[in-house]
Amino acid sequence: MTTGRDPRLLAEQRRRKILELIEQKGQITVRELVDRFSVSSVTARGDLDALCSQGLSVRSHGGAVRKLEASTDSPSDSREAQRYADVARLAKVSVTSVSRIANGSAKVAPSVQATVLAAARKLGVTLTAGKRNRTITFILGNRDTVNEFQSKVLLGAEVYCAQHDWDLQFISFRCDLNAPLGSLRLPEALLRSNRPSGVILTGTHSVSILAALSERKIPFSLVGNNIVGDWRPEDYDCVFTDDERGSTDITRYLIAQGHRNIWYIGNQRLPWFARCAAGYRQAMKEADLEPRFSEISSEDRELGYLAVKALLANGERPTALFVGTDQAASGVYQALQESGIRIPDDISVAGFNDTIGEVLHPGLTTVREFPKELGGHLAEFTLRRIHEPNLPPQQLVMPTELIRRESVRRLSSSHTQRTPVHLQENVL
């Protein structure tokens, strides 16, 4: 008896078994269905008609059916089929329903869709879409080259996408960061009819690209540390590095080593450097020390090099320099070495991001980020947004770690305000 059970669910379960039989035998007749499932011939024909109308089967002679060679609602490979089957068992629905949801079909009831998506999340399964362009575009904004940090973010995203059978496409994109809303033209790859299904934004971007992607309903995630303009992180899927806390930690460390005349080097016109400057400023304020800032407008190695040359030309006598990136710190090293100033004997140097600190000499004290993990979370957020567009926006803050190396030395109290004679000679 079927009293108390949903007849639609029973029919779906029966049809799933019919498909399994067809796959095993190649074909099946109406008479066999009547005998095997104890149903009327009318019900058996109805099941076959339903399977044919869904594109899962086609009629053959004598009322039998055979499975289509390539079903648009069926998983495309064995690994995908197994994942769909696992989700179907947990959600208590057919594999066909899972496949339809993955393909964005409107034929599935919202309640069934919610149950399937919840089961997929519980199993850690991303439902890939066979009819969709299974490509994520990784857009590096307003940088001339892929530095060590960005390459690790890219690697993390690529690994996550590969694990979930998605491709990752890389695009370098430059634009006017101060362009007004509505004036930004997206990369050509996002304007084509077969555009990628989602986007990851890293590097430096403006609020205009966020508006443009939202307007076109392109799912995306972003690194929240480097967005130019006023924006609301809570409105987007974004991953942050906790750069302000990391900058506060490393400045406190310099202060604990006896340093008082500490300069911050970073182009505060860019959000990343401005956020690090805020952490530095907080630590200096806590210690009742005057924050000192370089005003050089540049990036990476050139920023550090030019900033140090300007400081020395102006007769400044810092005991320590906190530099907003390891790349800029490498320029600081070069400028100090050219001037005959020793690290850390004459000036201590600290960086941020731990991408090249280990290969500098002496080893650079810095703040370690976790860019590969960051990239993985960005890919996860984008794929989740593709499959569940109505989810509330997600934000994640990644921690940092202070890495102590040889570029910082401890000062005695008598040395704190005194500049060595040979250093004074080098900057005259």
Tab-separated table of N, CA, C and O in Angstrom, residues 38-83:
chain	number	residue	atom	x	y	z
A	38	SER	N	4.642	-4.231	-10.582
A	38	SER	CA	3.242	-4.447	-10.198
A	38	SER	C	2.403	-3.198	-10.421
A	38	SER	O	1.683	-2.729	-9.520
A	39	VAL	N	2.533	-2.624	-11.594
A	39	VAL	CA	1.759	-1.451	-11.960
A	39	VAL	C	0.948	-1.784	-13.200
A	39	VAL	O	1.193	-2.790	-13.887
A	40	SER	N	-0.012	-0.933	-13.496
A	40	SER	CA	-0.817	-1.145	-14.696
A	40	SER	C	-0.021	-0.763	-15.937
A	40	SER	O	0.981	-0.036	-15.854
A	41	SER	N	-0.487	-1.227	-17.083
A	41	SER	CA	0.196	-0.869	-18.325
A	41	SER	C	0.096	0.630	-18.588
A	41	SER	O	0.997	1.228	-19.190
A	42	VAL	N	-1.004	1.234	-18.138
A	42	VAL	CA	-1.152	2.681	-18.297
A	42	VAL	C	-0.070	3.415	-17.510
A	42	VAL	O	0.568	4.354	-18.010
A	43	THR	N	0.168	2.970	-16.250
A	43	THR	CA	1.210	3.596	-15.430
A	43	THR	C	2.582	3.373	-16.045
A	43	THR	O	3.430	4.280	-16.074
A	44	ALA	N	2.829	2.163	-16.542
A	44	ALA	CA	4.135	1.860	-17.151
A	44	ALA	C	4.386	2.751	-18.356
A	44	ALA	O	5.487	3.307	-18.529
A	45	ARG	N	3.364	2.890	-19.213
A	45	ARG	CA	3.538	3.755	-20.383
A	45	ARG	C	3.734	5.216	-19.946
A	45	ARG	O	4.485	5.969	-20.558
A	46	GLY	N	3.022	5.619	-18.881
A	46	GLY	CA	3.194	6.978	-18.362
A	46	GLY	C	4.614	7.232	-17.896
A	46	GLY	O	5.184	8.315	-18.111
A	47	ASP	N	5.212	6.202	-17.245
A	47	ASP	CA	6.607	6.337	-16.810
A	47	ASP	C	7.529	6.509	-18.009
A	47	ASP	O	8.443	7.358	-18.005
A	48	LEU	N	7.302	5.702	-19.038
A	48	LEU	CA	8.147	5.792	-20.225
A	48	LEU	C	7.972	7.134	-20.923
A	48	LEU	O	8.940	7.745	-21.388
A	49	ASP	N	6.725	7.588	-20.996
A	49	ASP	CA	6.474	8.890	-21.616
A	49	ASP	C	7.194	10.004	-20.857
A	49	ASP	O	7.751	10.931	-21.458
A	50	ALA	N	7.160	9.907	-19.526
A	50	ALA	CA	7.820	10.937	-18.702
A	50	ALA	C	9.326	10.933	-18.935
A	50	ALA	O	9.952	11.994	-19.078
A	51	LEU	N	9.925	9.743	-19.001
A	51	LEU	CA	11.370	9.652	-19.225
A	51	LEU	C	11.746	10.173	-20.601
A	51	LEU	O	12.788	10.826	-20.768
A	52	CYS	N	10.906	9.883	-21.583
A	52	CYS	CA	11.194	10.366	-22.932
A	52	CYS	C	11.058	11.885	-23.014
A	52	CYS	O	11.865	12.568	-23.656
A	53	SER	N	10.029	12.413	-22.369
A	53	SER	CA	9.814	13.867	-22.418
A	53	SER	C	10.933	14.616	-21.717
A	53	SER	O	11.216	15.771	-22.026
A	54	GLN	N	11.597	13.964	-20.754
A	54	GLN	CA	12.704	14.591	-20.029
A	54	GLN	C	14.028	14.436	-20.773
A	54	GLN	O	15.064	14.932	-20.313
A	55	GLY	N	13.992	13.716	-21.902
A	55	GLY	CA	15.214	13.527	-22.669
A	55	GLY	C	16.125	12.457	-22.110
A	55	GLY	O	17.296	12.364	-22.491
A	56	LEU	N	15.616	11.623	-21.183
A	56	LEU	CA	16.440	10.579	-20.577
A	56	LEU	C	16.368	9.267	-21.347
A	56	LEU	O	17.201	8.393	-21.152
A	57	SER	N	15.355	9.110	-22.170
A	57	SER	CA	15.163	7.872	-22.919
A	57	SER	C	14.503	8.190	-24.249
A	57	SER	O	13.968	9.288	-24.438
A	58	VAL	N	14.536	7.210	-25.142
A	58	VAL	CA	13.793	7.340	-26.404
A	58	VAL	C	13.050	6.035	-26.664
A	58	VAL	O	13.469	4.963	-26.226
A	59	ARG	N	11.933	6.126	-27.374
A	59	ARG	CA	11.148	4.924	-27.675
A	59	ARG	C	11.861	4.051	-28.703
A	59	ARG	O	12.561	4.556	-29.577
A	60	SER	N	11.666	2.750	-28.576
A	60	SER	CA	12.138	1.814	-29.596
A	60	SER	C	10.984	0.872	-29.931
A	60	SER	O	9.860	1.078	-29.488
A	61	HIS	N	11.229	-0.150	-30.704
A	61	HIS	CA	10.156	-1.021	-31.191
A	61	HIS	C	9.473	-1.754	-30.042
A	61	HIS	O	10.086	-2.107	-29.052
A	62	GLY	N	8.174	-1.963	-30.201
A	62	GLY	CA	7.419	-2.761	-29.241
A	62	GLY	C	7.156	-2.068	-27.931
A	62	GLY	O	6.864	-2.722	-26.934
A	63	GLY	N	7.299	-0.745	-27.904
A	63	GLY	CA	7.012	-0.023	-26.667
A	63	GLY	C	8.169	0.019	-25.706
A	63	GLY	O	8.036	0.541	-24.598
A	64	ALA	N	9.301	-0.551	-26.085
A	64	ALA	CA	10.476	-0.521	-25.213
A	64	ALA	C	11.186	0.821	-25.356
A	64	ALA	O	10.895	1.615	-26.261
A	65	VAL	N	12.142	1.109	-24.452
A	65	VAL	CA	12.933	2.335	-24.511
A	65	VAL	C	14.392	1.985	-24.331
A	65	VAL	O	14.739	0.943	-23.791
A	66	ARG	N	15.223	2.848	-24.815
A	66	ARG	CA	16.650	2.682	-24.564
A	66	ARG	C	17.216	4.014	-24.102
A	66	ARG	O	16.694	5.077	-24.439
A	67	LYS	N	18.262	3.965	-23.343
A	67	LYS	CA	18.842	5.173	-22.793
A	67	LYS	C	19.580	5.942	-23.868
A	67	LYS	O	20.254	5.354	-24.715
A	68	LEU	N	19.447	7.246	-23.852
A	68	LEU	CA	20.186	8.077	-24.798
A	68	LEU	C	21.677	7.987	-24.525
A	68	LEU	O	22.112	7.846	-23.386
A	69	GLU	N	22.464	8.093	-25.576
A	69	GLU	CA	23.921	8.025	-25.408
A	69	GLU	C	24.444	9.162	-24.564
A	69	GLU	O	25.357	9.002	-23.781
A	70	ALA	N	23.886	10.336	-24.766
A	70	ALA	CA	24.366	11.493	-24.004
A	70	ALA	C	23.169	12.286	-23.537
A	70	ALA	O	22.538	12.980	-24.315
A	71	SER	N	22.816	12.170	-22.286
A	71	SER	CA	21.670	12.880	-21.736
A	71	SER	C	22.086	14.240	-21.220
A	71	SER	O	23.049	14.360	-20.479
A	72	THR	N	21.339	15.270	-21.574
A	72	THR	CA	21.698	16.624	-21.133
A	72	THR	C	21.447	16.832	-19.662
A	72	THR	O	21.957	17.778	-19.070
A	73	ASP	N	20.620	15.937	-19.036
A	73	ASP	CA	20.370	16.069	-17.614
A	73	ASP	C	21.146	15.047	-16.804
A	73	ASP	O	20.897	14.876	-15.628
A	74	SER	N	22.065	14.319	-17.440
A	74	SER	CA	22.823	13.296	-16.743
A	74	SER	C	24.231	13.772	-16.487
A	74	SER	O	24.801	14.526	-17.276
A	75	PRO	N	24.871	13.316	-15.403
A	75	PRO	CA	26.252	13.691	-15.139
A	75	PRO	C	27.160	13.293	-16.290
A	75	PRO	O	26.947	12.268	-16.944
A	76	SER	N	28.215	14.088	-16.519
A	76	SER	CA	29.034	13.920	-17.715
A	76	SER	C	30.182	12.951	-17.536
A	76	SER	O	30.784	12.550	-18.512
A	77	ASP	N	30.533	12.555	-16.326
A	77	ASP	CA	31.619	11.604	-16.143
A	77	ASP	C	31.359	10.807	-14.877
A	77	ASP	O	30.460	11.101	-14.088
A	78	SER	N	32.171	9.749	-14.670
A	78	SER	CA	31.917	8.831	-13.558
A	78	SER	C	32.088	9.497	-12.198
A	78	SER	O	31.332	9.230	-11.268
A	79	ARG	N	33.084	10.363	-12.072
A	79	ARG	CA	33.274	11.043	-10.784
A	79	ARG	C	32.092	11.940	-10.466
A	79	ARG	O	31.601	11.984	-9.343
A	80	GLU	N	31.633	12.666	-11.476
A	80	GLU	CA	30.494	13.545	-11.284
A	80	GLU	C	29.244	12.727	-10.975
A	80	GLU	O	28.438	13.084	-10.108
A	81	ALA	N	29.087	11.598	-11.661
A	81	ALA	CA	27.926	10.747	-11.430
A	81	ALA	C	27.904	10.230	-9.999
A	81	ALA	O	26.844	10.164	-9.364
A	82	GLN	N	29.051	9.853	-9.479
A	82	GLN	CA	29.120	9.361	-8.107
A	82	GLN	C	28.756	10.450	-7.106
A	82	GLN	O	28.034	10.212	-6.140
A	83	ARG	N	29.243	11.676	-7.361
A	83	ARG	CA	28.910	12.787	-6.466
A	83	ARG	C	27.409	13.059	-6.491
A	83	ARG	O	26.783	13.277	-5.449
